[in-house]
PDB file of C-alpha atoms in Angstrom:
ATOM      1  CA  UNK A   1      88.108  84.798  86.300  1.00  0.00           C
ATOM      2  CA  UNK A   2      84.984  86.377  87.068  1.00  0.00           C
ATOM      3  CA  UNK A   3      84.343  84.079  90.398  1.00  0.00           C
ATOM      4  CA  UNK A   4      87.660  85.673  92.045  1.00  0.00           C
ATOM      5  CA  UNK A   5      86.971  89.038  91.572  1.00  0.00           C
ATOM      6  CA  UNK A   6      82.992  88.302  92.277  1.00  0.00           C
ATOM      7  CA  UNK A   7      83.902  89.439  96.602  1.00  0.00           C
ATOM      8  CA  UNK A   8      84.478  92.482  95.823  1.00  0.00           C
ATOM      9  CA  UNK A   9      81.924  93.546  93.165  1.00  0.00           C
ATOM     10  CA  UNK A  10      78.982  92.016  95.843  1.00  0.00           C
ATOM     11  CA  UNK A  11      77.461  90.226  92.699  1.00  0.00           C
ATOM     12  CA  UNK A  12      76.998  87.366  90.882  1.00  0.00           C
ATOM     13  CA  UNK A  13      79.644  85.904  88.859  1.00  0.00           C
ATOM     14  CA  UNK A  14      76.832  85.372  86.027  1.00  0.00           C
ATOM     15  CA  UNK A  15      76.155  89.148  86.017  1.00  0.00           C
ATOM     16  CA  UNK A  16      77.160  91.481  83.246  1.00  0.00           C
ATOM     17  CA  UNK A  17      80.325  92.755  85.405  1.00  0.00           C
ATOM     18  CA  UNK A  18      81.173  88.841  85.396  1.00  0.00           C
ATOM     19  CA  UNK A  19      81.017  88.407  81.645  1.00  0.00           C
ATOM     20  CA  UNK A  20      82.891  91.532  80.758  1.00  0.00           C
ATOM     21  CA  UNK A  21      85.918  90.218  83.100  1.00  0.00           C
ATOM     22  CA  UNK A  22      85.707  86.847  81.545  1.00  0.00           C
ATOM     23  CA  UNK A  23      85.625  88.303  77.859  1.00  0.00           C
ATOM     24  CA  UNK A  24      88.461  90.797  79.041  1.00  0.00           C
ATOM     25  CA  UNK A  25      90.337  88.104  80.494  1.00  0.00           C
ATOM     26  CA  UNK A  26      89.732  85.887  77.574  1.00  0.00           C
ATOM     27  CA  UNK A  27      90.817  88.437  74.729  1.00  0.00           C
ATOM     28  CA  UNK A  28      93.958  89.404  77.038  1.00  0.00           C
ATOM     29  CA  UNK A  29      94.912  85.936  76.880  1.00  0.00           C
ATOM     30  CA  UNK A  30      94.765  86.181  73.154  1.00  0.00           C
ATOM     31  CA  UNK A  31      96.587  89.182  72.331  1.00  0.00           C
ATOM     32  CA  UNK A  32      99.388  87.544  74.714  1.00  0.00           C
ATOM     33  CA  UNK A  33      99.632  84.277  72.689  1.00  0.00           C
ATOM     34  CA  UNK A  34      99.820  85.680  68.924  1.00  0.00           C
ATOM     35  CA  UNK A  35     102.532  87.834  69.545  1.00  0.00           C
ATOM     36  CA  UNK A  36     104.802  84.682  70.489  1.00  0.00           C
ATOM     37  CA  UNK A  37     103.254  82.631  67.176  1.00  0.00           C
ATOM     38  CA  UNK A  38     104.119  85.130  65.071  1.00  0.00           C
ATOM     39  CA  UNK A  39     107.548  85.443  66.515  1.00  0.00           C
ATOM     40  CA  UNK A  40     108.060  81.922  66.064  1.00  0.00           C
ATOM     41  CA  UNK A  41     106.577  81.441  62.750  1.00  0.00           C
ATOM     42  CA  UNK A  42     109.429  84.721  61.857  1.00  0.00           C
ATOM     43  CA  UNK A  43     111.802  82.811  62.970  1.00  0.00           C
ATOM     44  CA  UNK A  44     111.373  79.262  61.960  1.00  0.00           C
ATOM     45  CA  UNK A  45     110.706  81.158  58.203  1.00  0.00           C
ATOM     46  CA  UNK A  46     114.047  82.703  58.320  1.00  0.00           C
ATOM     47  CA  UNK A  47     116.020  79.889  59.773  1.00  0.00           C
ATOM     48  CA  UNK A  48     114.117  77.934  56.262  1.00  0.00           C
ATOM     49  CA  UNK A  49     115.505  80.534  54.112  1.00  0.00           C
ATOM     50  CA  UNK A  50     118.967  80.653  55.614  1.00  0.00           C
ATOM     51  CA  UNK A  51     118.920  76.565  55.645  1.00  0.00           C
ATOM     52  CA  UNK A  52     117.519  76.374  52.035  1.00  0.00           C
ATOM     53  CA  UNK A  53     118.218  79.739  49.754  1.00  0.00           C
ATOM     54  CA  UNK A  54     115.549  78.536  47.015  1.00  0.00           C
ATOM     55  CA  UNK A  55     113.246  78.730  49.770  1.00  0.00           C
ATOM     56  CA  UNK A  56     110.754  81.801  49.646  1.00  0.00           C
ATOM     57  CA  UNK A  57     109.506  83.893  52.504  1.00  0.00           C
ATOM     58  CA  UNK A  58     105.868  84.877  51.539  1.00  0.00           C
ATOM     59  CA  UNK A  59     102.878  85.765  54.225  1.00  0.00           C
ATOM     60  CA  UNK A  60     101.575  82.717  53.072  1.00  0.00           C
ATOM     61  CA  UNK A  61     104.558  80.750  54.190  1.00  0.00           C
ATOM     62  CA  UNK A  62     104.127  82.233  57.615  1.00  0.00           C
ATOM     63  CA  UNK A  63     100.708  81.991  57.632  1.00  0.00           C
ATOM     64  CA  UNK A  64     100.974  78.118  57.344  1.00  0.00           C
ATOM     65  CA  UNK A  65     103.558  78.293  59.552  1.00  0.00           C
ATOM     66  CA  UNK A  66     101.327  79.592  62.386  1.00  0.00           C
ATOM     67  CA  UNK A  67      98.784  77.007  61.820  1.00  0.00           C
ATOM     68  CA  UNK A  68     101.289  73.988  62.462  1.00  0.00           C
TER      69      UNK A  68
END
């Protein structure tokens, strides 16, 4: 990210103003994809419970759920 934006800064992409974009750009990137994961762990926990009604929705359920 930081080579695209590099023009108009006049610097290196390698400088400090480089690596703050790239660590900006990477953390945006993150806090865009975990909303969705949670969303979808919600949602495949509830469809569980409505499928299977001995089935129990705990954080740790969801938790798992995120990491598959």
């Amino acid at each position: 990210m930081s080579s695209t934006v590099s023009p108009l800064f006049n610097t290196n992409s390698s400088s400090w103003i480089g690596r703050t974009i790239d660590i900006l750009a990477v953390l945006a990137t993150v806090f865009g994809i975990v909303p969705s994961i949670v969303i979808g762990a919600q949602q495949i926990s509830g469809g569980l419970s409505y499928l299977f009604p001995s089935f129990q929705t705990t954080l740790v359920t969801q938790l798992l759920l995120m990491c598959v």
